[in-house]
């Protein structure tokens, strides 16, 4: 992949006299929810576009170090930018909130992350040139706001000293907008809508709750309509609609994505302090993707930290939970995240050590055992890779079938499921906690279910499991979706991680499409999302294999035609093979606590 050429051209800054008072700022008053800023500015970027920037200053004469948040969200809609600002002011930091290009009150056209390298660089350097700034800048916040930090760091602005990305997306074909090459229509429609509205009340009943979306007949019709490329028409508008269509039209990892995703040369530029924060219940894999990129290519590993706690995507910023879903972990799980972030900035931005302890390179929370553990590396060096093999007599369909997981090896006849894009599998999910329940899904005959014996002793998994399958289909394309669950004594089947999937035309890599030869056998790997959990004795481990999962994943037409424009749908007969010559198994990273 080619890297972005970051042109370090000159750009104009504003003097203090040019700043506009906060009450004169353009745009909707709901853009921010914190008090009137000390300074409002339309910060100039190198191409002349100006970005709405709110500045809060601490008491004192200054100059001050700065914590910068660059957000795609209007703060009245998703108020991540204003959380905890007073604590940073009390700690002596200027607090700067900026709406990214084409969002909020900022000028320009919104393009997903593509402008955030140059704009991040220009904003950091603009801050460093202001009279209230001491020239030292750190960046903060999560999700897309974490992605803007990685983008800015890739451009290597001289005055950026530290970043704290929470749950960023860093691999666009393993998390969003594609999971294993399977488009996330539901999420992409709702996310682009979210960054377009002034009030979350404008969003439908199914927004952020895919179970409730089934009550919205119009949205269900939109989610199942063909062709996919037209499915956002009338729902999204302007540059949001164009961005949605750009994602759909670029279904392989082609040059379009080269300007978006961090590559080795970008990570090599990140010679600064990094605190990456992720969650056990976060569906994104970006935290660990970025960690691997930094570990492989960035200098100065001693200033790099990874924190993985018992949180969902939205919980990582506050980390103030003592339970999640069915799990209770008590107060030992609590983290004063503001204090931790401020201590990190104190060390790497101010150059001052405090009595707040930072993670020793890697700190993870293991649910079930409810303990924190620290390591020098991740993945954990002394983990054991344990294989559990799929086996059956050819009838693993549904929880009533004969599918098993065992350590002895694969055996038995292939199992076959019918993947029907017009009758997709629907899973019950709780996105607020990141937990999914599969016991109802597992009653369906088009779901293959493989279950272990009851565990004789606890099993602790910390890392990203991988599923290795031998698969065939009678169509030119099909999807294989894998979920790993913990089966409780009462029969509840509860997700471990958020699983993953693979559109089989991408089995040789996301940069190419190679259609299937009907009936031919293929070996594939499906990496699952992060798990950090102890399964107690008496519980069981389960692997579910599906061909569809509505509404989170867009169903494959199975015809082999271009996904964006395909209209015709057909059922796929997908077989999972598991014999001695063609084993299928899951590899678990198992650790001793």
mmCIF file of N, CA and C in Angstrom, residues 152-269:
data_model
loop_
_atom_site.group_PDB
_atom_site.id
_atom_site.type_symbol
_atom_site.label_atom_id
_atom_site.label_comp_id
_atom_site.label_asym_id
_atom_site.label_seq_id
_atom_site.Cartn_x
_atom_site.Cartn_y
_atom_site.Cartn_z
ATOM 1 N N UNK A 152 -3.376 11.744 13.310
ATOM 2 C CA UNK A 152 -2.476 12.869 13.560
ATOM 3 C C UNK A 152 -1.068 12.388 13.880
ATOM 4 N N UNK A 153 -0.967 11.339 14.714
ATOM 5 C CA UNK A 153 0.362 10.837 15.083
ATOM 6 C C UNK A 153 1.113 10.308 13.869
ATOM 7 N N UNK A 154 0.388 9.737 12.894
ATOM 8 C CA UNK A 154 1.033 9.237 11.686
ATOM 9 C C UNK A 154 1.691 10.358 10.889
ATOM 10 N N UNK A 155 1.137 11.587 11.007
ATOM 11 C CA UNK A 155 1.709 12.738 10.307
ATOM 12 C C UNK A 155 2.887 13.352 11.045
ATOM 13 N N UNK A 156 3.102 12.950 12.283
ATOM 14 C CA UNK A 156 4.255 13.333 13.104
ATOM 15 C C UNK A 156 4.393 14.844 13.316
ATOM 16 N N UNK A 157 3.360 15.502 13.839
ATOM 17 C CA UNK A 157 3.526 16.924 14.181
ATOM 18 C C UNK A 157 4.529 17.068 15.317
ATOM 19 N N UNK A 158 5.482 17.966 15.198
ATOM 20 C CA UNK A 158 6.565 18.056 16.199
ATOM 21 C C UNK A 158 6.093 18.319 17.623
ATOM 22 N N UNK A 159 4.945 18.974 17.787
ATOM 23 C CA UNK A 159 4.516 19.364 19.120
ATOM 24 C C UNK A 159 3.514 18.391 19.751
ATOM 25 N N UNK A 160 3.217 17.280 19.071
ATOM 26 C CA UNK A 160 2.343 16.265 19.648
ATOM 27 C C UNK A 160 3.193 15.303 20.468
ATOM 28 N N UNK A 161 2.946 15.243 21.778
ATOM 29 C CA UNK A 161 3.794 14.481 22.697
ATOM 30 C C UNK A 161 3.169 13.164 23.159
ATOM 31 N N UNK A 162 1.833 13.075 23.172
ATOM 32 C CA UNK A 162 1.190 11.879 23.729
ATOM 33 C C UNK A 162 -0.222 11.765 23.189
ATOM 34 N N UNK A 163 -0.660 10.522 22.992
ATOM 35 C CA UNK A 163 -2.038 10.259 22.587
ATOM 36 C C UNK A 163 -2.624 9.156 23.462
ATOM 37 N N UNK A 164 -3.953 9.207 23.659
ATOM 38 C CA UNK A 164 -4.660 8.196 24.455
ATOM 39 C C UNK A 164 -5.877 7.737 23.654
ATOM 40 N N UNK A 165 -5.683 6.887 22.641
ATOM 41 C CA UNK A 165 -6.827 6.421 21.858
ATOM 42 C C UNK A 165 -7.565 5.292 22.574
ATOM 43 N N UNK A 166 -8.858 5.499 22.816
ATOM 44 C CA UNK A 166 -9.727 4.453 23.335
ATOM 45 C C UNK A 166 -10.432 3.793 22.150
ATOM 46 N N UNK A 167 -10.489 2.492 22.138
ATOM 47 C CA UNK A 167 -11.251 1.685 21.179
ATOM 48 C C UNK A 167 -11.290 2.279 19.765
ATOM 49 N N UNK A 168 -10.129 2.581 19.164
ATOM 50 C CA UNK A 168 -10.155 3.072 17.788
ATOM 51 C C UNK A 168 -10.421 1.932 16.818
ATOM 52 N N UNK A 169 -10.957 2.260 15.658
ATOM 53 C CA UNK A 169 -11.011 1.313 14.550
ATOM 54 C C UNK A 169 -9.705 1.448 13.775
ATOM 55 N N UNK A 170 -9.042 0.338 13.506
ATOM 56 C CA UNK A 170 -7.748 0.388 12.841
ATOM 57 C C UNK A 170 -7.606 -0.628 11.720
ATOM 58 N N UNK A 171 -8.609 -1.484 11.536
ATOM 59 C CA UNK A 171 -8.565 -2.477 10.458
ATOM 60 C C UNK A 171 -9.957 -2.524 9.839
ATOM 61 N N UNK A 172 -10.113 -1.853 8.696
ATOM 62 C CA UNK A 172 -11.438 -1.615 8.142
ATOM 63 C C UNK A 172 -12.066 -2.850 7.505
ATOM 64 N N UNK A 173 -11.350 -3.953 7.461
ATOM 65 C CA UNK A 173 -11.923 -5.178 6.930
ATOM 66 C C UNK A 173 -12.075 -6.259 7.988
ATOM 67 N N UNK A 174 -11.791 -5.912 9.245
ATOM 68 C CA UNK A 174 -12.017 -6.851 10.337
ATOM 69 C C UNK A 174 -12.980 -6.325 11.385
ATOM 70 N N UNK A 175 -13.377 -5.037 11.280
ATOM 71 C CA UNK A 175 -14.262 -4.503 12.319
ATOM 72 C C UNK A 175 -15.378 -3.644 11.733
ATOM 73 N N UNK A 176 -15.062 -2.547 11.074
ATOM 74 C CA UNK A 176 -16.064 -1.733 10.404
ATOM 75 C C UNK A 176 -15.340 -0.831 9.423
ATOM 76 N N UNK A 177 -15.927 -0.620 8.247
ATOM 77 C CA UNK A 177 -17.283 -0.974 7.808
ATOM 78 C C UNK A 177 -17.470 -2.416 7.335
ATOM 79 N N UNK A 178 -16.390 -3.200 7.318
ATOM 80 C CA UNK A 178 -16.487 -4.602 6.916
ATOM 81 C C UNK A 178 -15.974 -5.494 8.041
ATOM 82 N N UNK A 179 -16.664 -6.592 8.309
ATOM 83 C CA UNK A 179 -16.162 -7.616 9.220
ATOM 84 C C UNK A 179 -15.846 -8.845 8.384
ATOM 85 N N UNK A 180 -14.572 -9.151 8.237
ATOM 86 C CA UNK A 180 -14.181 -10.272 7.406
ATOM 87 C C UNK A 180 -14.651 -10.117 5.966
ATOM 88 N N UNK A 181 -14.751 -8.867 5.517
ATOM 89 C CA UNK A 181 -15.230 -8.598 4.167
ATOM 90 C C UNK A 181 -16.738 -8.534 4.043
ATOM 91 N N UNK A 182 -17.473 -8.695 5.156
ATOM 92 C CA UNK A 182 -18.935 -8.641 5.149
ATOM 93 C C UNK A 182 -19.365 -7.235 5.567
ATOM 94 N N UNK A 183 -20.107 -6.565 4.703
ATOM 95 C CA UNK A 183 -20.462 -5.166 4.955
ATOM 96 C C UNK A 183 -21.434 -5.062 6.124
ATOM 97 N N UNK A 184 -21.247 -4.014 6.953
ATOM 98 C CA UNK A 184 -22.102 -3.752 8.110
ATOM 99 C C UNK A 184 -23.119 -2.668 7.739
ATOM 100 N N UNK A 185 -24.126 -3.054 6.969
ATOM 101 C CA UNK A 185 -25.097 -2.068 6.482
ATOM 102 C C UNK A 185 -25.814 -1.367 7.639
ATOM 103 N N UNK A 186 -26.276 -2.144 8.615
ATOM 104 C CA UNK A 186 -26.997 -1.575 9.761
ATOM 105 C C UNK A 186 -26.161 -0.500 10.462
ATOM 106 N N UNK A 187 -24.924 -0.822 10.754
ATOM 107 C CA UNK A 187 -24.078 0.128 11.478
ATOM 108 C C UNK A 187 -23.735 1.335 10.629
ATOM 109 N N UNK A 188 -23.442 1.133 9.366
ATOM 110 C CA UNK A 188 -23.034 2.242 8.518
ATOM 111 C C UNK A 188 -24.186 3.203 8.238
ATOM 112 N N UNK A 189 -25.404 2.691 8.105
ATOM 113 C CA UNK A 189 -26.556 3.580 7.966
ATOM 114 C C UNK A 189 -26.744 4.408 9.234
ATOM 115 N N UNK A 190 -26.705 3.752 10.389
ATOM 116 C CA UNK A 190 -26.965 4.448 11.649
ATOM 117 C C UNK A 190 -25.832 5.388 12.035
ATOM 118 N N UNK A 191 -24.584 4.975 11.783
ATOM 119 C CA UNK A 191 -23.461 5.832 12.187
ATOM 120 C C UNK A 191 -23.435 7.120 11.364
ATOM 121 N N UNK A 192 -23.640 7.004 10.064
ATOM 122 C CA UNK A 192 -23.668 8.221 9.248
ATOM 123 C C UNK A 192 -24.855 9.113 9.610
ATOM 124 N N UNK A 193 -25.963 8.499 10.027
ATOM 125 C CA UNK A 193 -27.100 9.288 10.500
ATOM 126 C C UNK A 193 -26.749 9.998 11.801
ATOM 127 N N UNK A 194 -26.067 9.301 12.693
ATOM 128 C CA UNK A 194 -25.698 9.873 13.989
ATOM 129 C C UNK A 194 -24.881 11.144 13.829
ATOM 130 N N UNK A 195 -23.935 11.159 12.904
ATOM 131 C CA UNK A 195 -23.082 12.340 12.755
ATOM 132 C C UNK A 195 -23.772 13.431 11.938
ATOM 133 N N UNK A 196 -25.022 13.186 11.542
ATOM 134 C CA UNK A 196 -25.757 14.162 10.739
ATOM 135 C C UNK A 196 -26.823 14.908 11.529
ATOM 136 N N UNK A 197 -27.299 14.340 12.641
ATOM 137 C CA UNK A 197 -28.454 14.902 13.337
ATOM 138 C C UNK A 197 -28.012 15.783 14.493
ATOM 139 N N UNK A 198 -28.933 16.659 14.923
ATOM 140 C CA UNK A 198 -28.678 17.538 16.054
ATOM 141 C C UNK A 198 -29.135 16.944 17.381
ATOM 142 N N UNK A 199 -30.012 15.944 17.315
ATOM 143 C CA UNK A 199 -30.605 15.396 18.530
ATOM 144 C C UNK A 199 -30.816 13.898 18.313
ATOM 145 N N UNK A 200 -30.424 13.093 19.279
ATOM 146 C CA UNK A 200 -30.566 11.644 19.135
ATOM 147 C C UNK A 200 -32.025 11.212 19.053
ATOM 148 N N UNK A 201 -32.950 12.100 19.463
ATOM 149 C CA UNK A 201 -34.368 11.781 19.329
ATOM 150 C C UNK A 201 -34.767 11.614 17.864
ATOM 151 N N UNK A 202 -33.955 12.151 16.955
ATOM 152 C CA UNK A 202 -34.232 12.018 15.526
ATOM 153 C C UNK A 202 -33.928 10.614 15.009
ATOM 154 N N UNK A 203 -33.249 9.814 15.807
ATOM 155 C CA UNK A 203 -32.854 8.486 15.368
ATOM 156 C C UNK A 203 -33.973 7.485 15.659
ATOM 157 N N UNK A 204 -34.070 6.460 14.851
ATOM 158 C CA UNK A 204 -35.177 5.509 14.951
ATOM 159 C C UNK A 204 -35.084 4.589 16.153
ATOM 160 N N UNK A 205 -36.122 3.787 16.358
ATOM 161 C CA UNK A 205 -36.225 2.903 17.511
ATOM 162 C C UNK A 205 -35.108 1.874 17.527
ATOM 163 N N UNK A 206 -34.619 1.496 16.355
ATOM 164 C CA UNK A 206 -33.591 0.472 16.292
ATOM 165 C C UNK A 206 -32.180 0.992 16.349
ATOM 166 N N UNK A 207 -32.008 2.303 16.555
ATOM 167 C CA UNK A 207 -30.659 2.855 16.583
ATOM 168 C C UNK A 207 -29.911 2.326 17.802
ATOM 169 N N UNK A 208 -28.753 1.749 17.578
ATOM 170 C CA UNK A 208 -27.895 1.177 18.614
ATOM 171 C C UNK A 208 -28.547 0.017 19.369
ATOM 172 N N UNK A 209 -29.655 -0.481 18.849
ATOM 173 C CA UNK A 209 -30.259 -1.670 19.455
ATOM 174 C C UNK A 209 -30.802 -2.545 18.330
ATOM 175 N N UNK A 210 -29.965 -3.433 17.805
ATOM 176 C CA UNK A 210 -30.380 -4.221 16.645
ATOM 177 C C UNK A 210 -31.523 -5.177 16.911
ATOM 178 N N UNK A 211 -31.838 -5.449 18.179
ATOM 179 C CA UNK A 211 -32.998 -6.275 18.467
ATOM 180 C C UNK A 211 -34.283 -5.494 18.201
ATOM 181 N N UNK A 212 -34.305 -4.214 18.622
ATOM 182 C CA UNK A 212 -35.495 -3.389 18.426
ATOM 183 C C UNK A 212 -35.721 -2.991 16.978
ATOM 184 N N UNK A 213 -34.689 -3.067 16.160
ATOM 185 C CA UNK A 213 -34.854 -2.651 14.767
ATOM 186 C C UNK A 213 -35.902 -3.507 14.069
ATOM 187 N N UNK A 214 -36.143 -4.705 14.569
ATOM 188 C CA UNK A 214 -37.140 -5.580 13.959
ATOM 189 C C UNK A 214 -38.549 -5.005 14.088
ATOM 190 N N UNK A 215 -38.735 -4.038 14.990
ATOM 191 C CA UNK A 215 -40.029 -3.379 15.143
ATOM 192 C C UNK A 215 -40.234 -2.259 14.136
ATOM 193 N N UNK A 216 -39.189 -1.896 13.435
ATOM 194 C CA UNK A 216 -39.223 -0.790 12.477
ATOM 195 C C UNK A 216 -39.301 -1.375 11.071
ATOM 196 N N UNK A 217 -40.511 -1.488 10.561
ATOM 197 C CA UNK A 217 -40.721 -2.159 9.287
ATOM 198 C C UNK A 217 -39.975 -1.461 8.158
ATOM 199 N N UNK A 218 -39.963 -0.131 8.179
ATOM 200 C CA UNK A 218 -39.288 0.608 7.111
ATOM 201 C C UNK A 218 -37.782 0.351 7.130
ATOM 202 N N UNK A 219 -37.207 0.292 8.350
ATOM 203 C CA UNK A 219 -35.772 0.055 8.435
ATOM 204 C C UNK A 219 -35.433 -1.375 8.037
ATOM 205 N N UNK A 220 -36.253 -2.346 8.422
ATOM 206 C CA UNK A 220 -36.012 -3.725 8.004
ATOM 207 C C UNK A 220 -36.036 -3.821 6.488
ATOM 208 N N UNK A 221 -36.987 -3.158 5.855
ATOM 209 C CA UNK A 221 -37.049 -3.145 4.390
ATOM 210 C C UNK A 221 -35.787 -2.542 3.800
ATOM 211 N N UNK A 222 -35.316 -1.452 4.400
ATOM 212 C CA UNK A 222 -34.095 -0.800 3.904
ATOM 213 C C UNK A 222 -32.876 -1.710 4.092
ATOM 214 N N UNK A 223 -32.833 -2.417 5.186
ATOM 215 C CA UNK A 223 -31.683 -3.267 5.471
ATOM 216 C C UNK A 223 -31.629 -4.502 4.566
ATOM 217 N N UNK A 224 -32.760 -4.886 4.004
ATOM 218 C CA UNK A 224 -32.796 -6.071 3.152
ATOM 219 C C UNK A 224 -32.967 -5.721 1.668
ATOM 220 N N UNK A 225 -33.014 -4.428 1.369
ATOM 221 C CA UNK A 225 -33.259 -4.011 -0.005
ATOM 222 C C UNK A 225 -32.039 -4.252 -0.892
ATOM 223 N N UNK A 226 -32.287 -4.382 -2.172
ATOM 224 C CA UNK A 226 -31.241 -4.512 -3.183
ATOM 225 C C UNK A 226 -31.545 -3.555 -4.326
ATOM 226 N N UNK A 227 -30.492 -2.990 -4.945
ATOM 227 C CA UNK A 227 -29.084 -3.261 -4.664
ATOM 228 C C UNK A 227 -28.593 -2.519 -3.423
ATOM 229 N N UNK A 228 -27.566 -3.042 -2.822
ATOM 230 C CA UNK A 228 -26.989 -2.462 -1.618
ATOM 231 C C UNK A 228 -26.596 -1.005 -1.832
ATOM 232 N N UNK A 229 -26.059 -0.667 -2.994
ATOM 233 C CA UNK A 229 -25.541 0.672 -3.246
ATOM 234 C C UNK A 229 -26.640 1.726 -3.111
ATOM 235 N N UNK A 230 -27.910 1.346 -3.313
ATOM 236 C CA UNK A 230 -29.010 2.310 -3.249
ATOM 237 C C UNK A 230 -29.702 2.333 -1.893
ATOM 238 N N UNK A 231 -29.249 1.540 -0.941
ATOM 239 C CA UNK A 231 -30.007 1.343 0.295
ATOM 240 C C UNK A 231 -30.003 2.547 1.223
ATOM 241 N N UNK A 232 -29.099 3.492 1.039
ATOM 242 C CA UNK A 232 -29.076 4.689 1.881
ATOM 243 C C UNK A 232 -29.801 5.869 1.247
ATOM 244 N N UNK A 233 -30.266 5.725 0.006
ATOM 245 C CA UNK A 233 -30.956 6.823 -0.680
ATOM 246 C C UNK A 233 -32.201 7.222 0.099
ATOM 247 N N UNK A 234 -32.346 8.526 0.343
ATOM 248 C CA UNK A 234 -33.490 9.030 1.081
ATOM 249 C C UNK A 234 -33.331 8.975 2.586
ATOM 250 N N UNK A 235 -32.307 8.283 3.070
ATOM 251 C CA UNK A 235 -32.028 8.181 4.506
ATOM 252 C C UNK A 235 -30.814 9.024 4.874
ATOM 253 N N UNK A 236 -29.779 8.945 4.060
ATOM 254 C CA UNK A 236 -28.607 9.796 4.204
ATOM 255 C C UNK A 236 -28.581 10.795 3.057
ATOM 256 N N UNK A 237 -27.850 11.892 3.259
ATOM 257 C CA UNK A 237 -27.834 12.943 2.257
ATOM 258 C C UNK A 237 -26.433 13.554 2.164
ATOM 259 N N UNK A 238 -26.179 14.199 1.053
ATOM 260 C CA UNK A 238 -24.949 14.964 0.877
ATOM 261 C C UNK A 238 -23.704 14.126 1.021
ATOM 262 N N UNK A 239 -22.704 14.678 1.738
ATOM 263 C CA UNK A 239 -21.426 13.967 1.836
ATOM 264 C C UNK A 239 -21.538 12.685 2.657
ATOM 265 N N UNK A 240 -22.549 12.582 3.549
ATOM 266 C CA UNK A 240 -22.738 11.323 4.293
ATOM 267 C C UNK A 240 -23.180 10.214 3.349
ATOM 268 N N UNK A 241 -24.087 10.524 2.431
ATOM 269 C CA UNK A 241 -24.530 9.546 1.446
ATOM 270 C C UNK A 241 -23.378 9.144 0.531
ATOM 271 N N UNK A 242 -22.597 10.128 0.116
ATOM 272 C CA UNK A 242 -21.456 9.829 -0.754
ATOM 273 C C UNK A 242 -20.434 8.949 -0.040
ATOM 274 N N UNK A 243 -20.235 9.181 1.263
ATOM 275 C CA UNK A 243 -19.282 8.368 2.011
ATOM 276 C C UNK A 243 -19.780 6.936 2.143
ATOM 277 N N UNK A 244 -21.059 6.772 2.439
ATOM 278 C CA UNK A 244 -21.649 5.428 2.509
ATOM 279 C C UNK A 244 -21.424 4.694 1.190
ATOM 280 N N UNK A 245 -21.684 5.359 0.089
ATOM 281 C CA UNK A 245 -21.547 4.712 -1.217
ATOM 282 C C UNK A 245 -20.079 4.435 -1.544
ATOM 283 N N UNK A 246 -19.192 5.293 -1.082
ATOM 284 C CA UNK A 246 -17.764 5.029 -1.295
ATOM 285 C C UNK A 246 -17.352 3.743 -0.598
ATOM 286 N N UNK A 247 -17.854 3.510 0.612
ATOM 287 C CA UNK A 247 -17.558 2.257 1.305
ATOM 288 C C UNK A 247 -18.081 1.059 0.513
ATOM 289 N N UNK A 248 -19.320 1.154 0.044
ATOM 290 C CA UNK A 248 -19.931 0.039 -0.669
ATOM 291 C C UNK A 248 -19.207 -0.231 -1.984
ATOM 292 N N UNK A 249 -18.798 0.817 -2.665
ATOM 293 C CA UNK A 249 -18.155 0.664 -3.969
ATOM 294 C C UNK A 249 -16.712 0.191 -3.885
ATOM 295 N N UNK A 250 -16.164 0.167 -2.690
ATOM 296 C CA UNK A 250 -14.775 -0.268 -2.512
ATOM 297 C C UNK A 250 -14.763 -1.464 -1.570
ATOM 298 N N UNK A 251 -15.226 -2.586 -2.091
ATOM 299 C CA UNK A 251 -15.432 -3.776 -1.274
ATOM 300 C C UNK A 251 -14.182 -4.632 -1.136
ATOM 301 N N UNK A 252 -13.092 -4.256 -1.801
ATOM 302 C CA UNK A 252 -11.806 -4.912 -1.588
ATOM 303 C C UNK A 252 -10.825 -3.898 -1.025
ATOM 304 N N UNK A 253 -9.759 -4.396 -0.432
ATOM 305 C CA UNK A 253 -8.752 -3.508 0.153
ATOM 306 C C UNK A 253 -7.883 -2.952 -0.979
ATOM 307 N N UNK A 254 -8.459 -1.987 -1.688
ATOM 308 C CA UNK A 254 -7.844 -1.405 -2.880
ATOM 309 C C UNK A 254 -7.225 -0.054 -2.542
ATOM 310 N N UNK A 255 -6.684 0.678 -3.512
ATOM 311 C CA UNK A 255 -6.033 1.959 -3.198
ATOM 312 C C UNK A 255 -6.911 2.979 -2.479
ATOM 313 N N UNK A 256 -8.237 2.863 -2.576
ATOM 314 C CA UNK A 256 -9.094 3.785 -1.828
ATOM 315 C C UNK A 256 -8.753 3.766 -0.348
ATOM 316 N N UNK A 257 -8.475 2.556 0.183
ATOM 317 C CA UNK A 257 -8.234 2.407 1.610
ATOM 318 C C UNK A 257 -6.810 2.769 2.009
ATOM 319 N N UNK A 258 -5.931 2.938 1.037
ATOM 320 C CA UNK A 258 -4.528 3.160 1.358
ATOM 321 C C UNK A 258 -4.312 4.483 2.089
ATOM 322 N N UNK A 259 -5.199 5.448 1.843
ATOM 323 C CA UNK A 259 -5.072 6.719 2.550
ATOM 324 C C UNK A 259 -5.746 6.736 3.898
ATOM 325 N N UNK A 260 -6.398 5.641 4.259
ATOM 326 C CA UNK A 260 -7.161 5.608 5.500
ATOM 327 C C UNK A 260 -6.495 4.783 6.592
ATOM 328 N N UNK A 261 -6.026 3.615 6.244
ATOM 329 C CA UNK A 261 -5.545 2.671 7.259
ATOM 330 C C UNK A 261 -4.064 2.888 7.541
ATOM 331 N N UNK A 262 -3.702 2.829 8.809
ATOM 332 C CA UNK A 262 -2.298 2.984 9.180
ATOM 333 C C UNK A 262 -1.495 1.779 8.707
ATOM 334 N N UNK A 263 -0.387 2.074 8.045
ATOM 335 C CA UNK A 263 0.497 1.060 7.513
ATOM 336 C C UNK A 263 1.814 1.091 8.286
ATOM 337 N N UNK A 264 2.716 0.142 8.059
ATOM 338 C CA UNK A 264 3.974 0.138 8.820
ATOM 339 C C UNK A 264 4.690 1.476 8.834
ATOM 340 N N UNK A 265 4.723 2.171 7.687
ATOM 341 C CA UNK A 265 5.431 3.453 7.646
ATOM 342 C C UNK A 265 4.751 4.509 8.515
ATOM 343 N N UNK A 266 3.431 4.387 8.703
ATOM 344 C CA UNK A 266 2.736 5.333 9.572
ATOM 345 C C UNK A 266 3.031 5.042 11.036
ATOM 346 N N UNK A 267 2.980 3.770 11.422
ATOM 347 C CA UNK A 267 3.318 3.422 12.803
ATOM 348 C C UNK A 267 4.766 3.800 13.125
ATOM 349 N N UNK A 268 5.641 3.690 12.150
ATOM 350 C CA UNK A 268 7.042 4.052 12.371
ATOM 351 C C UNK A 268 7.197 5.528 12.703
ATOM 352 N N UNK A 269 6.243 6.354 12.273
ATOM 353 C CA UNK A 269 6.280 7.782 12.572
ATOM 354 C C UNK A 269 5.824 8.092 13.994
#
